[in-house]
mmCIF file of C-alpha atoms in Angstrom:
data_model
loop_
_atom_site.group_PDB
_atom_site.id
_atom_site.type_symbol
_atom_site.label_atom_id
_atom_site.label_comp_id
_atom_site.label_asym_id
_atom_site.label_seq_id
_atom_site.Cartn_x
_atom_site.Cartn_y
_atom_site.Cartn_z
ATOM 1 C CA ARG A 1 -12.970 4.817 -13.679
ATOM 2 C CA LYS A 2 -9.750 3.681 -11.290
ATOM 3 C CA GLU A 3 -11.356 4.310 -7.505
ATOM 4 C CA VAL A 4 -7.958 6.558 -6.965
ATOM 5 C CA GLU A 5 -5.840 9.130 -9.534
ATOM 6 C CA GLN A 6 -2.593 10.523 -9.121
ATOM 7 C CA ASP A 7 -0.502 12.477 -11.292
ATOM 8 C CA PRO A 8 2.493 9.790 -11.886
ATOM 9 C CA GLY A 9 4.946 13.007 -12.357
ATOM 10 C CA PRO A 10 8.321 12.281 -12.330
ATOM 11 C CA PHE A 11 8.434 15.970 -10.801
ATOM 12 C CA ASN A 12 11.385 17.088 -10.254
ATOM 13 C CA VAL A 13 12.094 20.155 -7.990
ATOM 14 C CA PRO A 14 15.014 22.604 -6.570
ATOM 15 C CA GLU A 15 16.227 22.160 -2.507
ATOM 16 C CA GLY A 16 14.097 24.086 -0.728
ATOM 17 C CA ALA A 17 10.905 24.910 -3.265
ATOM 18 C CA THR A 18 7.508 23.593 -2.325
ATOM 19 C CA VAL A 19 5.890 21.356 -4.471
ATOM 20 C CA ALA A 20 2.052 19.887 -4.438
ATOM 21 C CA PHE A 21 0.765 16.741 -5.326
ATOM 22 C CA ASN A 22 -2.686 15.995 -5.856
ATOM 23 C CA CYS A 23 -5.340 13.011 -5.783
ATOM 24 C CA THR A 24 -8.999 12.617 -6.876
ATOM 25 C CA TYR A 25 -11.011 9.768 -5.429
ATOM 26 C CA SER A 26 -14.273 8.706 -7.548
ATOM 27 C CA ASN A 27 -16.890 6.770 -4.067
ATOM 28 C CA SER A 28 -18.324 9.515 -2.019
ATOM 29 C CA ALA A 29 -18.711 6.769 0.215
ATOM 30 C CA SER A 30 -14.446 6.822 0.878
ATOM 31 C CA GLN A 31 -14.180 7.494 4.926
ATOM 32 C CA SER A 32 -10.621 8.283 5.589
ATOM 33 C CA PHE A 33 -7.706 8.685 3.407
ATOM 34 C CA PHE A 34 -4.110 8.719 3.783
ATOM 35 C CA TRP A 35 -0.774 9.349 2.454
ATOM 36 C CA TYR A 36 2.068 6.985 1.946
ATOM 37 C CA ARG A 37 6.008 7.462 0.780
ATOM 38 C CA GLN A 38 8.033 4.285 -0.708
ATOM 39 C CA ASP A 39 11.397 5.056 -1.162
ATOM 40 C CA CYS A 40 12.836 2.685 -4.579
ATOM 41 C CA ARG A 41 13.025 -1.023 -3.222
ATOM 42 C CA LYS A 42 10.699 -0.546 -0.298
ATOM 43 C CA GLU A 43 7.821 -1.456 1.679
ATOM 44 C CA PRO A 44 5.287 2.149 1.310
ATOM 45 C CA LYS A 45 5.782 3.979 4.396
ATOM 46 C CA LEU A 46 2.868 6.275 6.125
ATOM 47 C CA LEU A 47 3.289 9.772 6.270
ATOM 48 C CA MET A 48 0.380 11.036 7.481
ATOM 49 C CA SER A 49 -3.077 10.814 7.556
ATOM 50 C CA VAL A 50 -5.545 13.288 6.066
ATOM 51 C CA TYR A 51 -8.722 14.370 8.460
ATOM 52 C CA SER A 52 -11.105 16.555 7.253
ATOM 53 C CA SER A 53 -10.367 19.751 8.746
ATOM 54 C CA GLY A 54 -6.563 19.493 6.986
ATOM 55 C CA ASN A 55 -3.208 18.873 9.566
ATOM 56 C CA GLU A 56 0.065 18.894 9.148
ATOM 57 C CA ASP A 57 2.833 17.529 10.170
ATOM 58 C CA GLY A 58 6.695 20.224 10.218
ATOM 59 C CA ARG A 59 6.695 20.757 6.702
ATOM 60 C CA PHE A 60 4.551 18.585 5.375
ATOM 61 C CA THR A 61 0.846 19.899 4.940
ATOM 62 C CA ALA A 62 -2.095 17.641 3.861
ATOM 63 C CA GLN A 63 -5.674 18.814 2.513
ATOM 64 C CA LEU A 64 -8.874 17.195 2.282
ATOM 65 C CA ASN A 65 -11.887 18.141 -0.474
ATOM 66 C CA ARG A 66 -15.429 16.831 0.279
ATOM 67 C CA ALA A 67 -16.932 17.964 -1.995
ATOM 68 C CA SER A 68 -14.372 17.997 -5.452
ATOM 69 C CA GLN A 69 -13.783 14.258 -4.264
ATOM 70 C CA TYR A 70 -9.872 15.068 -3.825
ATOM 71 C CA ILE A 71 -7.059 15.248 -0.981
ATOM 72 C CA SER A 72 -3.311 16.951 -1.746
ATOM 73 C CA LEU A 73 -0.322 16.700 0.304
ATOM 74 C CA LEU A 74 2.123 19.736 0.194
ATOM 75 C CA ILE A 75 5.996 20.128 0.759
ATOM 76 C CA ARG A 76 7.618 22.577 1.650
ATOM 77 C CA ASP A 77 11.631 23.450 1.637
ATOM 78 C CA SER A 78 12.263 20.297 0.108
ATOM 79 C CA LYS A 79 14.588 18.699 1.261
ATOM 80 C CA LEU A 80 16.900 15.896 -0.845
ATOM 81 C CA SER A 81 15.825 13.210 2.003
ATOM 82 C CA ASP A 82 12.207 13.722 0.391
ATOM 83 C CA SER A 83 12.498 11.656 -2.871
ATOM 84 C CA ALA A 84 10.446 9.105 -3.216
ATOM 85 C CA THR A 85 7.477 7.893 -4.131
ATOM 86 C CA TYR A 86 4.108 9.217 -2.592
ATOM 87 C CA LEU A 87 0.753 7.405 -2.765
ATOM 88 C CA CYS A 88 -2.393 8.764 -2.061
ATOM 89 C CA VAL A 89 -4.563 5.878 -0.413
ATOM 90 C CA VAL A 90 -8.310 5.537 0.514
ATOM 91 C CA ASN A 91 -10.873 3.745 2.607
ATOM 92 C CA MET A 92 -13.631 3.297 2.509
ATOM 93 C CA ARG A 93 -16.404 3.071 5.268
ATOM 94 C CA ASN A 94 -16.394 -0.436 5.961
ATOM 95 C CA GLY A 95 -13.166 0.510 7.302
ATOM 96 C CA ASN A 96 -12.057 -3.043 5.244
ATOM 97 C CA GLN A 97 -10.782 -2.133 2.236
ATOM 98 C CA PHE A 98 -7.706 0.036 0.516
ATOM 99 C CA TYR A 99 -7.512 1.840 -1.971
ATOM 100 C CA PHE A 100 -4.142 3.168 -3.745
ATOM 101 C CA GLY A 101 -3.053 5.326 -6.291
ATOM 102 C CA THR A 102 0.280 4.653 -8.094
ATOM 103 C CA GLY A 103 1.903 6.832 -7.136
ATOM 104 C CA THR A 104 3.211 10.574 -7.887
ATOM 105 C CA SER A 105 7.618 10.269 -7.979
ATOM 106 C CA LEU A 106 9.716 13.456 -6.794
ATOM 107 C CA THR A 107 13.335 13.913 -7.402
ATOM 108 C CA VAL A 108 14.921 16.888 -4.888
ATOM 109 C CA ILE A 109 17.370 18.007 -6.813
ATOM 110 C CA PRO A 110 20.444 19.187 -5.374
ATOM 111 C CA ASP B 1 8.588 -4.024 18.462
ATOM 112 C CA GLY B 2 5.139 -4.142 17.253
ATOM 113 C CA GLY B 3 5.116 -5.242 13.412
ATOM 114 C CA ILE B 4 5.062 -7.232 10.579
ATOM 115 C CA THR B 5 7.461 -9.646 8.821
ATOM 116 C CA GLN B 6 7.987 -11.099 5.456
ATOM 117 C CA SER B 7 10.179 -13.489 5.086
ATOM 118 C CA PRO B 8 11.772 -14.543 2.961
ATOM 119 C CA LYS B 9 13.308 -11.254 1.502
ATOM 120 C CA TYR B 10 13.585 -12.859 -1.727
ATOM 121 C CA LEU B 11 12.526 -16.278 -2.866
ATOM 122 C CA PHE B 12 13.437 -17.565 -6.910
ATOM 123 C CA ARG B 13 10.434 -20.492 -7.884
ATOM 124 C CA LYS B 14 11.137 -23.139 -10.894
ATOM 125 C CA GLU B 15 8.650 -23.307 -13.242
ATOM 126 C CA GLY B 16 6.029 -25.540 -12.116
ATOM 127 C CA GLN B 17 6.944 -25.088 -8.721
ATOM 128 C CA ASN B 18 4.347 -23.546 -5.478
ATOM 129 C CA VAL B 19 6.183 -21.138 -3.278
ATOM 130 C CA THR B 20 5.073 -20.075 0.064
ATOM 131 C CA LEU B 21 5.684 -16.099 1.408
ATOM 132 C CA SER B 22 4.816 -15.778 5.020
ATOM 133 C CA CYS B 23 4.081 -12.553 6.706
ATOM 134 C CA GLU B 24 3.599 -12.911 10.412
ATOM 135 C CA GLN B 25 2.362 -10.255 12.590
ATOM 136 C CA ASN B 26 2.352 -9.033 16.159
ATOM 137 C CA LEU B 27 0.077 -5.683 16.591
ATOM 138 C CA ASN B 28 -3.274 -7.862 17.502
ATOM 139 C CA HIS B 29 -4.256 -6.590 13.447
ATOM 140 C CA ASP B 30 -7.615 -7.870 12.799
ATOM 141 C CA ALA B 31 -6.816 -7.217 9.657
ATOM 142 C CA MET B 32 -4.724 -8.313 6.444
ATOM 143 C CA TYR B 33 -3.786 -8.113 2.987
ATOM 144 C CA TRP B 34 -1.380 -9.599 0.469
ATOM 145 C CA TYR B 35 -0.869 -6.215 -2.348
ATOM 146 C CA ARG B 36 1.167 -6.908 -5.393
ATOM 147 C CA GLN B 37 3.359 -4.422 -7.312
ATOM 148 C CA ASP B 38 4.934 -4.147 -10.451
ATOM 149 C CA PRO B 39 8.519 -2.489 -11.546
ATOM 150 C CA GLY B 40 7.340 1.151 -12.085
ATOM 151 C CA GLN B 41 3.004 0.108 -11.651
ATOM 152 C CA GLY B 42 1.198 0.598 -8.462
ATOM 153 C CA LEU B 43 -0.118 -1.799 -5.984
ATOM 154 C CA ARG B 44 -2.606 -4.882 -6.431
ATOM 155 C CA LEU B 45 -4.517 -6.443 -3.992
ATOM 156 C CA ILE B 46 -4.105 -10.113 -4.376
ATOM 157 C CA TYR B 47 -6.675 -10.856 -1.253
ATOM 158 C CA TYR B 48 -7.521 -10.125 2.319
ATOM 159 C CA SER B 49 -8.755 -11.260 5.148
ATOM 160 C CA GLN B 50 -10.547 -9.483 7.405
ATOM 161 C CA ILE B 51 -10.856 -12.596 10.197
ATOM 162 C CA VAL B 52 -8.816 -15.852 11.212
ATOM 163 C CA ASN B 53 -11.031 -18.295 9.183
ATOM 164 C CA ASP B 54 -11.984 -16.479 6.452
ATOM 165 C CA PHE B 55 -10.973 -13.949 3.862
ATOM 166 C CA GLN B 56 -11.570 -12.522 0.181
ATOM 167 C CA LYS B 57 -10.365 -12.555 -3.224
ATOM 168 C CA GLY B 58 -8.817 -9.259 -4.644
ATOM 169 C CA ASP B 59 -7.950 -8.296 -8.574
ATOM 170 C CA ILE B 60 -5.746 -10.294 -9.077
ATOM 171 C CA ALA B 61 -6.418 -13.736 -7.031
ATOM 172 C CA GLU B 62 -5.872 -16.153 -10.066
ATOM 173 C CA GLY B 63 -3.079 -18.592 -9.565
ATOM 174 C CA TYR B 64 -3.035 -17.126 -5.747
ATOM 175 C CA SER B 65 -3.811 -18.806 -2.489
ATOM 176 C CA VAL B 66 -3.905 -18.136 0.396
ATOM 177 C CA SER B 67 -5.547 -19.028 4.663
ATOM 178 C CA ARG B 68 -5.895 -16.823 8.011
ATOM 179 C CA GLU B 69 -5.781 -20.336 10.702
ATOM 180 C CA LYS B 70 -4.189 -17.428 13.249
ATOM 181 C CA LYS B 71 -4.819 -14.112 14.060
ATOM 182 C CA GLU B 72 -0.628 -13.926 13.080
ATOM 183 C CA SER B 73 -0.376 -15.753 10.592
ATOM 184 C CA PHE B 74 -1.567 -14.814 6.265
ATOM 185 C CA PRO B 75 0.999 -16.904 4.288
ATOM 186 C CA LEU B 76 0.850 -16.527 0.072
ATOM 187 C CA THR B 77 0.810 -19.679 -1.646
ATOM 188 C CA VAL B 78 1.767 -18.378 -5.811
ATOM 189 C CA THR B 79 1.066 -21.607 -7.346
ATOM 190 C CA SER B 80 2.130 -22.848 -10.353
ATOM 191 C CA ALA B 81 -0.970 -21.590 -12.013
ATOM 192 C CA GLN B 82 0.762 -18.262 -11.604
ATOM 193 C CA LYS B 83 2.199 -17.351 -15.223
ATOM 194 C CA ASN B 84 3.625 -14.554 -13.969
ATOM 195 C CA PRO B 85 4.736 -14.385 -11.094
ATOM 196 C CA THR B 86 7.683 -12.146 -10.584
ATOM 197 C CA ALA B 87 7.279 -9.803 -8.561
ATOM 198 C CA PHE B 88 7.335 -7.914 -5.651
ATOM 199 C CA TYR B 89 4.237 -8.795 -2.568
ATOM 200 C CA LEU B 90 4.119 -6.748 0.217
ATOM 201 C CA CYS B 91 1.655 -7.921 2.654
ATOM 202 C CA ALA B 92 -0.185 -5.543 5.462
ATOM 203 C CA SER B 93 -2.492 -5.819 8.036
ATOM 204 C CA SER B 94 -4.500 -2.786 9.836
ATOM 205 C CA PRO B 95 -7.146 -2.423 12.876
ATOM 206 C CA GLY B 96 -9.831 -2.985 10.880
ATOM 207 C CA THR B 97 -12.281 0.185 11.953
ATOM 208 C CA GLU B 98 -11.989 3.507 10.133
ATOM 209 C CA TYR B 99 -9.804 5.720 10.458
ATOM 210 C CA GLN B 100 -6.845 3.521 10.769
ATOM 211 C CA PRO B 101 -4.526 3.030 8.003
ATOM 212 C CA GLN B 102 -2.863 0.052 7.146
ATOM 213 C CA HIS B 103 0.983 -0.777 7.815
ATOM 214 C CA PHE B 104 3.318 -3.205 5.265
ATOM 215 C CA GLY B 105 5.679 -5.700 6.492
ATOM 216 C CA ASP B 106 9.003 -4.469 4.012
ATOM 217 C CA GLY B 107 8.286 -7.110 1.401
ATOM 218 C CA THR B 108 9.325 -10.507 -0.510
ATOM 219 C CA ARG B 109 10.746 -9.973 -4.064
ATOM 220 C CA LEU B 110 9.792 -13.186 -6.034
ATOM 221 C CA SER B 111 11.643 -14.227 -8.864
ATOM 222 C CA ILE B 112 11.132 -17.748 -11.207
ATOM 223 C CA LEU B 113 14.928 -19.241 -12.122
#
């Protein structure tokens, strides 16, 4: 079983829509969680960390559900510039290994 | 500006040739990582290092070698034993402590001539 699993999509949504991605992780010892954004042929860039109480950064909201072992990312009022692949990343308690999902592809359509 | 620098941006390898990809960071991070990404695929860990003069194999270490002689530098050598080296190679670093994310260089694209 993979450490981190994501729905690969693609998600095609109109501008202004709200879209949500989920990501499940298999190891209950997972300690910290992140969402990265990766544009085509570019490196992943940190979008936001995910905190136990949930956190928001502008149009982006991240949630963590430890009991069910999943994290989510909600994007409100989608913009064309949100089109990218979103990677879910989980870090183990020792802080040294990161496990990546394969990414969820989002295309925002005019 | 602090960051991670990978070079070259594009690299071409001939059959039977070893090539070395450079990764330098000035973030004072303890941990450094090398990943490989194939088209439409996720990141796969090649090697990682938590401290100078120490490194561990990741999931796909065969055909690759690394060194960590300085905290700032973690070069990756793609040897001739790696039969399918064409991929996007990403170097990352992190403080190595809990709750701290990784930061990535802008990658090296390696192709076979």
